[in-house]
Short mmCIF file of C-alpha atoms and ligand atoms in Angstrom, two decimals:
data_model
loop_
_atom_site.label_atom_id
_atom_site.label_comp_id
_atom_site.label_asym_id
_atom_site.label_seq_id
_atom_site.Cartn_x
_atom_site.Cartn_y
_atom_site.Cartn_z
CA MET A 1 37.65 7.55 64.43
CA LYS A 2 41.33 7.04 65.11
CA VAL A 3 42.75 4.12 67.09
CA LYS A 4 46.23 4.57 68.53
CA VAL A 5 48.57 2.57 70.74
CA LYS A 6 51.00 4.63 72.83
CA LYS A 7 53.72 3.96 75.37
CA GLY A 8 53.09 5.50 78.75
CA GLU A 9 50.93 5.67 81.84
CA LEU A 10 47.29 6.60 81.93
CA ARG A 11 47.88 9.57 84.24
CA ASN A 12 49.94 11.23 81.49
CA SER A 13 47.37 10.59 78.77
CA GLN A 14 46.55 13.56 76.54
CA SER A 15 42.94 12.41 76.32
CA LYS A 16 40.12 14.15 78.14
CA ALA A 17 39.02 10.89 79.73
CA VAL A 18 40.55 7.57 80.73
CA VAL A 19 38.83 4.24 81.22
CA VAL A 20 39.71 1.60 83.81
CA GLY A 21 38.05 -1.69 84.69
CA GLN A 22 37.02 -3.14 88.05
CA PHE A 23 35.95 -6.69 88.93
CA GLU A 24 32.88 -7.46 90.97
CA GLY A 25 33.43 -8.38 94.62
CA SER A 26 37.08 -7.35 94.81
CA LYS A 27 37.69 -4.89 97.63
CA ASN A 28 40.79 -3.39 96.08
CA LEU A 29 41.43 -1.80 92.76
CA GLU A 30 43.71 -3.81 90.50
CA GLY A 31 46.05 -3.23 87.58
CA SER A 32 45.92 0.17 85.92
CA ALA A 33 42.99 1.24 88.12
CA ALA A 34 45.10 0.81 91.26
CA VAL A 35 47.98 2.84 89.81
CA LEU A 36 45.65 5.58 88.65
CA ASP A 37 43.91 5.66 92.03
CA LYS A 38 47.24 6.40 93.74
CA ASN A 39 47.88 9.13 91.19
CA CYS A 40 44.65 10.84 92.11
CA ASP A 41 44.47 10.59 95.88
CA GLY A 42 42.09 7.65 96.10
CA LEU A 43 39.24 9.32 94.20
CA ILE A 44 38.46 6.03 92.44
CA SER A 45 38.66 3.80 95.52
CA ASP A 46 36.16 6.15 97.19
CA LEU A 47 33.66 4.83 94.65
CA ILE A 48 33.98 1.23 95.79
CA LYS A 49 34.47 1.90 99.49
CA ASP A 50 30.84 2.85 100.04
CA GLY A 51 29.51 0.15 97.76
CA VAL A 52 28.34 2.86 95.37
CA PHE A 53 30.20 1.00 92.64
CA GLN A 54 30.25 -2.78 92.80
CA GLY A 55 31.94 -3.77 89.59
CA LYS A 56 28.88 -5.55 88.24
CA LEU A 57 29.21 -6.33 84.54
CA PHE A 58 29.00 -3.11 82.46
CA GLU A 59 28.23 -0.96 85.54
CA THR A 60 29.72 2.51 85.07
CA GLY A 61 31.16 5.06 87.47
CA ILE A 62 32.37 8.54 86.55
CA VAL A 63 34.97 10.47 88.54
CA ASN A 64 36.31 14.01 88.02
CA THR A 65 40.05 14.13 88.66
CA ARG A 66 40.25 17.79 89.82
CA GLY A 67 43.55 18.38 88.08
CA LEU A 68 45.39 15.62 89.96
CA ILE A 69 46.26 13.89 86.68
CA MET A 70 46.26 15.05 83.06
CA PRO A 71 42.86 13.63 82.02
CA ASP A 72 39.79 15.38 83.49
CA TRP A 73 37.62 12.29 83.82
CA VAL A 74 37.94 8.66 84.82
CA VAL A 75 35.25 6.25 83.65
CA VAL A 76 35.21 3.01 85.66
CA ILE A 77 33.60 0.00 84.00
CA GLY A 78 32.41 -3.07 85.89
CA LEU A 79 33.89 -6.29 84.51
CA GLY A 80 31.78 -8.73 86.52
CA LYS A 81 33.29 -11.70 88.32
CA LYS A 82 37.00 -12.13 87.68
CA ASN A 83 36.91 -15.84 86.84
CA GLU A 84 34.04 -15.26 84.40
CA LEU A 85 35.70 -12.65 82.21
CA ASN A 86 35.90 -13.58 78.53
CA LEU A 87 36.52 -11.76 75.25
CA GLU A 88 32.82 -11.24 74.63
CA LYS A 89 32.62 -9.34 77.94
CA VAL A 90 35.78 -7.39 77.06
CA ARG A 91 34.07 -6.24 73.84
CA GLY A 92 30.94 -5.34 75.78
CA ALA A 93 32.84 -3.45 78.49
CA PHE A 94 34.83 -1.36 76.01
CA SER A 95 31.67 -0.64 74.06
CA LYS A 96 29.90 0.48 77.23
CA ALA A 97 32.86 2.71 78.10
CA ALA A 98 32.93 4.25 74.62
CA ARG A 99 29.17 4.85 74.61
CA THR A 100 29.39 6.46 78.07
CA ILE A 101 32.18 8.73 76.85
CA ARG A 102 30.12 9.66 73.80
CA ASP A 103 27.05 10.44 75.92
CA LEU A 104 29.25 12.80 77.98
CA ASN A 105 30.15 14.49 74.68
CA ILE A 106 33.84 13.73 75.23
CA LYS A 107 35.76 13.33 71.97
CA ASP A 108 38.77 11.25 72.97
CA PHE A 109 39.73 8.70 75.58
CA SER A 110 42.54 6.42 76.65
CA ALA A 111 42.50 3.03 78.31
CA SER A 112 44.95 0.45 79.56
CA LEU A 113 44.39 -3.25 78.96
CA ASP A 114 45.74 -4.17 82.39
CA SER A 115 42.80 -4.76 84.70
CA GLY A 116 44.65 -7.15 87.01
CA ASN A 117 45.80 -10.62 86.06
CA THR A 118 43.45 -12.60 83.91
CA ASP A 119 44.25 -15.58 81.73
CA LEU A 120 43.13 -13.91 78.53
CA PRO A 121 45.90 -13.49 75.94
CA ILE A 122 46.89 -9.84 75.52
CA ASP A 123 46.61 -9.82 71.71
CA LYS A 124 43.03 -11.12 71.84
CA VAL A 125 42.18 -8.59 74.54
CA ALA A 126 43.59 -5.74 72.43
CA GLN A 127 41.69 -6.84 69.33
CA SER A 128 38.48 -7.25 71.35
CA ALA A 129 38.90 -3.83 72.99
CA VAL A 130 39.17 -2.12 69.61
CA GLU A 131 36.26 -4.13 68.22
CA GLY A 132 34.15 -3.28 71.26
CA VAL A 133 34.83 0.44 70.96
CA LEU A 134 34.35 0.68 67.19
CA LEU A 135 31.43 -1.72 66.78
CA GLY A 136 29.67 -0.29 69.84
CA LEU A 137 29.82 3.27 68.51
CA TYR A 138 28.37 2.41 65.08
CA ARG A 139 25.34 4.37 63.95
CA PHE A 140 23.56 4.68 60.61
CA VAL A 141 22.94 8.40 60.04
CA PRO A 142 23.59 9.28 56.36
CA PHE A 143 19.94 10.14 55.77
CA LYS A 144 19.55 12.39 58.83
CA THR A 145 19.72 16.00 57.70
CA ILE A 146 18.30 18.05 60.57
CA GLU A 147 20.21 18.72 63.81
CA ARG A 148 23.26 16.93 62.49
CA ASP A 149 25.45 19.05 64.74
CA GLN A 150 23.81 17.36 67.71
CA ILE A 151 25.12 13.95 66.72
CA LYS A 152 27.86 13.27 69.28
CA GLU A 153 31.00 11.59 68.05
CA VAL A 154 34.14 10.14 69.63
CA ASN A 155 37.20 10.80 67.45
CA GLU A 156 40.07 9.04 69.16
CA PHE A 157 40.71 5.91 71.23
CA VAL A 158 44.19 5.37 72.64
CA ILE A 159 45.50 2.18 74.25
CA MET A 160 48.29 3.02 76.73
CA GLU A 161 50.92 0.44 77.65
CA THR A 162 54.07 0.81 79.71
CA LYS A 163 55.79 -2.50 78.90
CA PRO A 164 57.85 -2.21 75.68
CA ASP A 165 57.58 -5.93 74.87
CA LEU A 166 53.79 -5.77 74.90
CA LEU A 167 53.53 -2.62 72.77
CA LYS A 168 54.33 -4.38 69.51
CA ILE A 169 51.84 -7.18 70.14
CA ILE A 170 49.12 -4.73 71.10
CA LYS A 171 49.76 -2.52 68.06
CA SER A 172 49.42 -5.37 65.63
CA ALA A 173 46.32 -6.81 67.35
CA ALA A 174 44.67 -3.38 67.54
CA LYS A 175 45.25 -3.00 63.80
CA THR A 176 43.57 -6.36 63.21
CA GLY A 177 40.59 -5.22 65.28
CA GLU A 178 40.41 -2.00 63.29
CA ILE A 179 40.54 -3.75 59.91
CA ILE A 180 37.79 -6.17 60.89
CA SER A 181 35.61 -3.42 62.39
CA ASP A 182 35.98 -1.28 59.26
CA ALA A 183 34.75 -4.21 57.19
CA VAL A 184 31.80 -4.72 59.55
CA TYR A 185 30.96 -0.99 59.24
CA TYR A 186 30.94 -1.25 55.45
CA THR A 187 28.70 -4.31 55.64
CA ARG A 188 26.30 -2.66 58.09
CA ASP A 189 26.03 0.43 55.88
CA LEU A 190 25.11 -1.74 52.88
CA VAL A 191 22.49 -3.66 54.87
CA ALA A 192 20.96 -0.58 56.53
CA ALA A 193 20.64 1.34 53.26
CA PRO A 194 17.04 1.41 52.01
CA SER A 195 16.29 -0.56 48.85
CA ASN A 196 15.85 2.57 46.71
CA GLU A 197 19.46 3.38 47.55
CA MET A 198 20.67 -0.22 47.37
CA THR A 199 19.59 -1.78 44.07
CA PRO A 200 21.55 -4.69 42.54
CA SER A 201 23.45 -2.14 40.40
CA ILE A 202 24.30 0.03 43.40
CA LEU A 203 25.41 -3.05 45.36
CA ALA A 204 27.75 -3.89 42.47
CA ASP A 205 29.04 -0.28 42.51
CA LYS A 206 29.63 -0.52 46.26
CA ALA A 207 31.61 -3.72 45.74
CA ARG A 208 33.65 -1.93 43.08
CA GLU A 209 34.25 0.97 45.47
CA ALA A 210 35.39 -1.44 48.19
CA PHE A 211 37.93 -3.17 45.98
CA VAL A 212 39.44 -0.29 43.97
CA LYS A 213 42.36 -0.05 46.35
CA ARG A 214 42.44 -3.66 47.46
CA PRO A 215 44.01 -6.68 45.72
CA VAL A 216 40.61 -8.13 44.80
CA GLU A 217 39.42 -8.55 41.25
CA LEU A 218 35.80 -7.71 40.60
CA LYS A 219 33.67 -9.19 37.82
CA ILE A 220 30.07 -8.26 37.21
CA ILE A 221 27.86 -10.54 35.16
CA SER A 222 24.87 -8.72 33.68
CA GLU A 223 21.71 -9.98 32.01
CA PRO A 224 23.01 -10.81 28.51
CA ALA A 225 25.85 -12.93 29.93
CA MET A 226 23.46 -14.52 32.44
CA LYS A 227 21.23 -15.56 29.55
CA LYS A 228 24.18 -17.14 27.76
CA LEU A 229 25.14 -19.02 30.90
CA GLY A 230 21.56 -20.29 31.27
CA MET A 231 21.00 -18.69 34.67
CA ASN A 232 17.24 -18.95 34.34
CA ALA A 233 16.68 -19.35 38.07
CA LEU A 234 18.27 -15.99 38.91
CA LEU A 235 16.72 -14.40 35.81
CA GLY A 236 13.33 -15.86 36.77
CA VAL A 237 13.32 -14.17 40.18
CA ALA A 238 14.52 -10.92 38.60
CA ARG A 239 11.71 -10.80 36.03
CA GLY A 240 9.25 -8.95 38.24
CA SER A 241 11.59 -6.02 38.75
CA ASN A 242 12.68 -3.16 36.50
CA GLU A 243 16.09 -3.21 38.17
CA PRO A 244 18.50 -5.45 36.25
CA PRO A 245 20.00 -8.35 38.25
CA LYS A 246 23.76 -8.60 38.78
CA LEU A 247 25.99 -11.51 39.62
CA ILE A 248 28.83 -9.96 41.60
CA ILE A 249 32.08 -11.95 41.67
CA MET A 250 35.14 -11.11 43.74
CA GLU A 251 38.45 -12.93 43.48
CA TYR A 252 41.15 -12.51 46.09
CA ASN A 253 44.34 -14.45 45.39
CA GLY A 254 46.23 -14.49 48.65
CA GLY A 255 47.31 -18.09 48.14
CA LYS A 256 49.34 -20.00 45.61
CA LYS A 257 48.45 -19.73 41.97
CA GLY A 258 46.07 -22.50 40.99
CA GLU A 259 45.28 -23.43 44.59
CA ARG A 260 41.59 -24.31 45.03
CA PRO A 261 39.77 -21.33 46.59
CA VAL A 262 37.38 -21.10 49.48
CA VAL A 263 34.17 -19.84 47.89
CA LEU A 264 31.78 -17.63 49.85
CA VAL A 265 28.29 -17.10 48.45
CA GLY A 266 25.93 -14.45 49.83
CA LYS A 267 22.23 -13.99 49.11
CA GLY A 268 21.78 -10.57 47.53
CA ILE A 269 18.05 -9.86 47.38
CA THR A 270 18.06 -6.05 47.65
CA PHE A 271 14.34 -6.09 48.37
CA ASP A 272 12.12 -9.08 49.00
CA SER A 273 8.43 -8.24 48.66
CA GLY A 274 7.68 -11.92 48.26
CA GLY A 275 6.78 -11.38 44.60
CA ILE A 276 3.38 -12.70 43.42
CA SER A 277 3.21 -14.69 46.70
CA ILE A 278 3.37 -11.26 48.31
CA LYS A 279 4.28 -10.73 51.96
CA PRO A 280 2.00 -8.93 54.45
CA ALA A 281 2.59 -5.16 54.74
CA ASP A 282 3.67 -5.30 58.39
CA SER A 283 7.48 -5.19 58.62
CA MET A 284 7.88 -5.62 54.87
CA ASP A 285 10.35 -2.72 55.08
CA GLU A 286 12.74 -5.05 56.89
CA MET A 287 13.18 -6.95 53.66
CA LYS A 288 15.61 -4.26 52.52
CA THR A 289 18.05 -6.36 54.59
CA ASP A 290 17.62 -9.46 52.42
CA MET A 291 21.08 -8.85 50.93
CA SER A 292 22.80 -9.21 54.33
CA GLY A 293 24.56 -12.42 53.27
CA GLY A 294 25.95 -10.71 50.17
CA ALA A 295 27.03 -7.68 52.19
CA ALA A 296 28.82 -9.98 54.65
CA VAL A 297 30.68 -11.60 51.76
CA ILE A 298 31.88 -8.17 50.59
CA GLY A 299 32.99 -7.30 54.16
CA THR A 300 34.78 -10.63 54.55
CA LEU A 301 36.75 -10.12 51.33
CA MET A 302 37.68 -6.58 52.35
CA ALA A 303 39.11 -7.73 55.68
CA SER A 304 40.73 -10.83 54.14
CA ALA A 305 42.59 -8.66 51.65
CA ASP A 306 43.65 -6.12 54.29
CA LEU A 307 44.86 -8.90 56.59
CA ARG A 308 46.68 -10.58 53.68
CA ILE A 309 45.08 -13.93 54.50
CA PRO A 310 47.25 -16.49 52.65
CA PHE A 311 44.48 -18.28 50.74
CA ASN A 312 42.55 -17.83 47.56
CA ILE A 313 39.04 -16.66 48.35
CA VAL A 314 36.19 -16.09 45.92
CA GLY A 315 32.98 -14.22 46.75
CA ILE A 316 29.80 -14.62 44.70
CA ILE A 317 26.59 -12.61 45.15
CA PRO A 318 23.46 -13.21 43.10
CA ALA A 319 21.76 -9.80 43.38
CA THR A 320 18.20 -8.96 42.37
CA GLU A 321 14.96 -7.57 43.68
CA ASN A 322 11.98 -9.87 44.22
CA LEU A 323 8.88 -7.95 43.13
CA PRO A 324 5.45 -8.71 41.69
CA GLY A 325 4.80 -7.34 38.20
CA GLY A 326 3.33 -8.11 34.82
CA ASN A 327 6.40 -10.09 33.90
CA ALA A 328 7.06 -11.64 37.29
CA TYR A 329 7.62 -15.36 37.82
CA LYS A 330 4.55 -17.08 39.19
CA PRO A 331 3.62 -20.01 41.40
CA GLY A 332 3.67 -23.16 39.28
CA ASP A 333 6.36 -21.84 36.91
CA ILE A 334 9.21 -24.21 36.17
CA LEU A 335 12.71 -22.75 35.80
CA LYS A 336 15.64 -24.55 34.24
CA SER A 337 18.63 -23.57 36.36
CA MET A 338 22.21 -23.17 35.13
CA SER A 339 23.02 -26.64 36.47
CA GLY A 340 20.38 -28.08 34.15
CA LYS A 341 18.19 -29.12 37.09
CA THR A 342 14.62 -27.86 37.00
CA ILE A 343 12.83 -26.00 39.79
CA GLU A 344 9.08 -25.84 40.27
CA VAL A 345 8.22 -22.54 41.93
CA LEU A 346 5.44 -23.17 44.44
CA ASN A 347 5.96 -19.93 46.31
CA THR A 348 7.69 -16.92 44.76
CA ASP A 349 8.66 -15.80 48.28
CA ALA A 350 11.08 -18.71 48.53
CA GLU A 351 13.34 -16.82 46.11
CA GLY A 352 16.61 -16.99 48.00
CA ARG A 353 17.24 -20.67 47.34
CA VAL A 354 16.32 -20.14 43.68
CA VAL A 355 18.95 -17.43 43.07
CA LEU A 356 21.49 -19.33 45.17
CA ALA A 357 21.02 -22.41 42.97
CA ASP A 358 22.50 -20.50 40.01
CA ALA A 359 25.21 -18.89 42.13
CA PHE A 360 26.25 -22.39 43.30
CA ALA A 361 26.35 -23.64 39.72
CA TYR A 362 28.65 -20.75 38.88
CA ALA A 363 30.76 -21.46 41.98
CA ASN A 364 31.39 -25.01 40.74
CA ARG A 365 33.59 -23.53 38.01
CA TYR A 366 36.14 -22.62 40.66
CA ASN A 367 36.54 -26.20 41.86
CA PRO A 368 36.18 -24.93 45.45
CA ALA A 369 38.24 -26.35 48.31
CA ALA A 370 35.11 -25.57 50.33
CA MET A 371 32.02 -23.44 49.95
CA ILE A 372 30.13 -21.50 52.60
CA ASP A 373 26.97 -19.58 51.89
CA MET A 374 25.35 -16.94 54.06
CA ALA A 375 21.71 -16.06 53.52
CA THR A 376 18.72 -14.48 55.21
CA LEU A 377 16.96 -17.56 53.92
CA THR A 378 14.03 -18.51 56.14
CA GLY A 379 11.64 -17.15 58.73
CA ALA A 380 11.54 -20.76 59.92
CA CYS A 381 15.14 -20.45 61.14
CA ILE A 382 14.07 -17.51 63.33
CA ILE A 383 11.24 -19.63 64.72
CA ALA A 384 13.71 -22.44 65.46
CA LEU A 385 16.63 -20.47 66.93
CA GLY A 386 15.36 -16.98 67.65
CA ASP A 387 16.76 -13.60 66.64
CA LEU A 388 20.34 -13.98 67.82
CA ILE A 389 21.54 -17.32 66.50
CA VAL A 390 22.80 -18.33 63.08
CA GLY A 391 21.45 -21.66 61.81
CA MET A 392 24.15 -23.95 60.43
CA MET A 393 23.62 -26.89 58.10
CA GLY A 394 26.18 -28.62 55.97
CA THR A 395 27.87 -31.70 54.65
CA ASP A 396 31.29 -31.59 56.29
CA GLU A 397 32.00 -32.19 59.99
CA GLY A 398 35.47 -30.66 59.81
CA LEU A 399 34.22 -27.41 58.31
CA LYS A 400 31.30 -27.24 60.74
CA ASN A 401 33.70 -27.73 63.65
CA MET A 402 35.96 -24.95 62.40
CA ILE A 403 32.93 -22.66 62.19
CA ARG A 404 31.96 -23.62 65.74
CA VAL A 405 35.46 -22.64 66.93
CA ALA A 406 35.21 -19.29 65.10
CA SER A 407 31.77 -18.79 66.64
CA GLU A 408 33.14 -19.28 70.17
CA ALA A 409 35.95 -16.82 69.50
CA THR A 410 33.85 -14.07 67.93
CA GLY A 411 30.63 -14.35 69.90
CA GLU A 412 28.67 -14.70 66.65
CA LYS A 413 26.52 -17.55 67.88
CA VAL A 414 25.96 -20.52 65.59
CA TRP A 415 23.88 -23.65 66.15
CA GLU A 416 23.53 -26.64 63.91
CA LEU A 417 20.26 -27.96 62.55
CA PRO A 418 20.23 -31.44 60.99
CA LEU A 419 20.44 -31.82 57.24
CA TRP A 420 18.93 -35.28 57.05
CA GLU A 421 17.67 -37.05 53.96
CA GLU A 422 14.42 -38.01 55.72
CA TYR A 423 13.02 -34.68 54.49
CA ASP A 424 14.25 -35.06 50.90
CA GLU A 425 10.81 -36.13 49.73
CA LEU A 426 9.37 -32.80 50.92
CA ILE A 427 11.17 -30.95 48.12
CA LYS A 428 10.57 -33.51 45.35
CA SER A 429 8.38 -32.08 42.62
CA ASP A 430 5.78 -33.93 40.56
CA ALA A 431 6.45 -31.83 37.50
CA ALA A 432 10.13 -30.86 37.85
CA ASP A 433 13.25 -32.05 39.69
CA PHE A 434 12.67 -30.05 42.86
CA LYS A 435 10.09 -27.66 44.25
CA ASN A 436 11.19 -24.51 46.00
CA THR A 437 9.25 -25.03 49.24
CA GLY A 438 8.89 -27.99 51.52
CA GLY A 439 6.06 -26.61 53.64
CA ARG A 440 6.12 -24.87 57.02
CA ALA A 441 7.46 -27.69 59.17
CA GLY A 442 11.23 -27.77 59.29
CA GLY A 443 11.39 -24.87 56.82
CA ALA A 444 15.02 -23.98 57.53
CA ILE A 445 16.07 -27.58 56.95
CA THR A 446 14.12 -28.15 53.74
CA ALA A 447 15.53 -24.87 52.38
CA ALA A 448 19.06 -26.11 53.08
CA LEU A 449 18.24 -29.50 51.55
CA PHE A 450 17.13 -27.70 48.40
CA LEU A 451 20.44 -25.82 48.32
CA SER A 452 22.38 -29.06 48.81
CA LYS A 453 21.07 -30.33 45.46
CA PHE A 454 23.12 -27.67 43.68
CA VAL A 455 26.39 -28.17 45.57
CA GLY A 456 29.25 -30.11 43.99
CA ASP A 457 31.47 -32.68 45.62
CA TYR A 458 33.32 -30.58 48.20
CA PRO A 459 32.75 -29.50 51.81
CA TRP A 460 29.81 -27.10 52.06
CA VAL A 461 28.14 -25.26 54.91
CA HIS A 462 25.05 -23.10 54.75
CA LEU A 463 24.53 -20.35 57.34
CA ASP A 464 20.97 -19.06 57.71
CA ILE A 465 21.40 -15.54 59.13
CA ALA A 466 17.73 -14.46 58.89
CA GLY A 467 17.57 -13.79 62.66
CA PRO A 468 20.79 -12.01 63.64
CA ALA A 469 21.30 -9.94 60.45
CA TRP A 470 18.93 -7.26 61.75
CA LEU A 471 18.54 -6.60 65.47
CA LYS A 472 15.42 -5.17 67.04
CA LYS A 473 17.23 -4.12 70.25
CA ASP A 474 20.65 -2.76 71.20
CA ARG A 475 23.12 -5.43 72.32
CA PRO A 476 26.23 -4.79 74.43
CA TYR A 477 28.41 -3.91 71.46
CA ILE A 478 26.06 -4.27 68.52
CA SER A 479 23.61 -1.44 68.01
CA LYS A 480 20.06 -2.13 66.97
CA GLY A 481 19.63 -2.41 63.21
CA ALA A 482 22.15 -3.94 60.80
CA SER A 483 24.59 -6.18 62.69
CA GLY A 484 27.06 -7.14 59.97
CA VAL A 485 26.81 -10.72 61.23
CA GLY A 486 28.99 -13.20 59.37
CA VAL A 487 31.96 -10.93 58.72
CA ARG A 488 33.76 -11.52 62.02
CA LEU A 489 32.80 -15.20 61.93
CA MET A 490 34.18 -15.73 58.40
CA VAL A 491 37.33 -13.69 58.97
CA GLU A 492 38.10 -15.66 62.14
CA LEU A 493 37.44 -18.91 60.26
CA LEU A 494 39.75 -17.92 57.42
CA ARG A 495 42.48 -16.70 59.76
CA ASN A 496 42.41 -20.13 61.44
CA TRP A 497 42.03 -22.01 58.15
CA THR A 498 43.80 -25.32 57.85
CA ARG A 499 43.43 -27.74 55.01
N1 LIG B 501 13.97 -13.33 53.05
C1 LIG B 501 13.00 -14.24 53.52
C2 LIG B 501 13.35 -14.85 54.88
C3 LIG B 501 13.36 -13.89 56.05
C4 LIG B 501 12.23 -13.73 56.82
C5 LIG B 501 14.50 -13.20 56.38
C6 LIG B 501 12.24 -12.85 57.90
C7 LIG B 501 14.53 -12.33 57.47
C8 LIG B 501 13.40 -12.15 58.23
C9 LIG B 501 12.85 -15.39 52.53
O1 LIG B 501 13.03 -15.05 51.19
C10 LIG B 501 11.45 -15.89 52.65
O2 LIG B 501 10.56 -15.14 52.36
N2 LIG B 501 11.29 -17.14 53.07
C11 LIG B 501 10.01 -17.71 53.22
C12 LIG B 501 10.06 -19.10 52.65
C13 LIG B 501 8.71 -19.77 52.55
C14 LIG B 501 7.87 -19.07 51.51
C15 LIG B 501 8.92 -21.22 52.18
C16 LIG B 501 9.69 -17.76 54.71
O3 LIG B 501 10.59 -18.00 55.50
O4 LIG B 501 8.55 -17.50 55.06
MN1 LIG B 502 11.26 -14.34 50.28
ZN1 LIG B 503 14.19 -13.46 50.84
#
C-alpha cells in the first residue's frame, strides 16, 4: 500500500475514488466537499438535501460522478457533530472510508484533509488520516491459500492539498503515520501468528529481520549464557518445553553516548498452556498471543529507529513457551532468580511475572533512566478494566502522567490501578522470598507488586495489556484479532519524552 501527498484539487485526482467528510446537522457542505460539489453539479448536496445522508459519525454515502470530474466515485463520510471531532474520530472516519473503498473493490483513492474549519492541528490530522487508513485495512491472511484472488486490496491512498505551505507539513506527518503503522503491522503479524510458527527462536529471527536495515543492535542470549547469568526463573518456566528459550535484546542509540536509556521490557510467552497448572481447553488457542508485549517492544524499536528518536532505547524480551512436561517446573518449586531473590511457584500459570523477574534483573545492567514493561499478565486485569483498557501500575507519577498524555493522543486507553503496599503480604512466601500468586482478589495488582520487587531504583511503569492485545470484535480502525496495542502508545510517549 502506497501513501502519497500531492498538490492539487480533488476533482483532478487520478484516483478512481475520492473521499470527503461531512458534519452532522450542517445544511451545507464545507471545505473540500463544497468545492467538489460545485465541480459535479451538486450531486453530493443532493445526498444531504433529502436527509438521505445526515453526517452521523462514520455514516457513508456513495455518489457516481458521471464523468463530471476525473474520479468516478465520491465516498462521503459522516464526521458527527463538528464541535465533537477529535483525532480518534478522524482515524475512525478514514478507516471507514478505506474499508468502504475496499468493499467496492476500488484500488486507489484520494482525500483532502479540509473538511471545514476545525481546531485540530493539520499535522496531527494528516498523521491520523494515514493511521486510520492503514490500520483499518489490516488483515492477517498469510495462511489462507484458497480463493486468494478474491481478497480485495487497496493499493494507493493520496492526500491532495492545494496550499503550498501546508504540503510540506502534511508530507512529513503522513510519513510519521506510515512509519508507525508499518511498525504496528509488524507487531500484529507477530501476535497473530500461531505458536507453531512463532516459537522463541522464530521470534528472535523476526527481531533480527526487523533490525537488519535499521540502526538497532540485536543480541540474543541462549540457554548456556542464561545458565551462566543465573537466570533460573526464565529457565524454570522454559523447562517444560522442547523449544529453547531466548532472551532478545535490542539496543537503539539515538541519544548521546553513555546517556541512560529508556528500557522497554515485553513479555514473550509464545504459548501459555498454563504448564502443570494447566488452563481449560476453551480459548486456550488465544494464548498464542501471550507474546504481545514482546511484539510491541519490537514494533516500538522499529518505529523509534525510523523516526530517529533522539534517545537511547533498549528493548528486552524474555521469550519461552509455558508447557507441561516431564521436566516442567511444578507448583511448590522454588526458583533462584538472577537477582538472587527466590520465588516459590504456587501456580505455574503465573509464569509471566517469573520470566519478567529475570528480564528486569538483566535490565538493571543498563542503569535505566526509566523502565516500562508491557505484558499480557493477568486475566484479573480484564475482569477489572474489560477488553479495551490497558491497566497501568507504577512507581513514578511523572512517568505515569506522560503515559496518560500519550494515551489521550493515541486513543490507546490506559487506566491506573493502585500499587499499594497493603497487599504486599499477599505475595510473601513462607518458604522463599516471594510467591508467584497472591490469590484471585486484586490479581492484577498483586502481579504488579511481585514485579516491583525486581525493579531497581528508577522510575518504572507496568502496563498490563491482557485485554486489548487481542480483540474479539472489529473496532472503528482496529480489526478484530491482534491489535498491536502498546506500539502507538510507546512511540507517542518517546516522541514527547522529556527528562
Ligand atoms: N497469559 C495469562 C494472562 C492472560 C489471560 C492474558 C487471558 C490474556 C488473556 C497469564 O500468564 C496467566 O495465566 N495469568 C493467570 C495468573 C493466575 C494463575 C495468578 C491468570 O490471570 O489467571
Ligand atoms: Mn499463564
Ligand atoms: Zn501468560
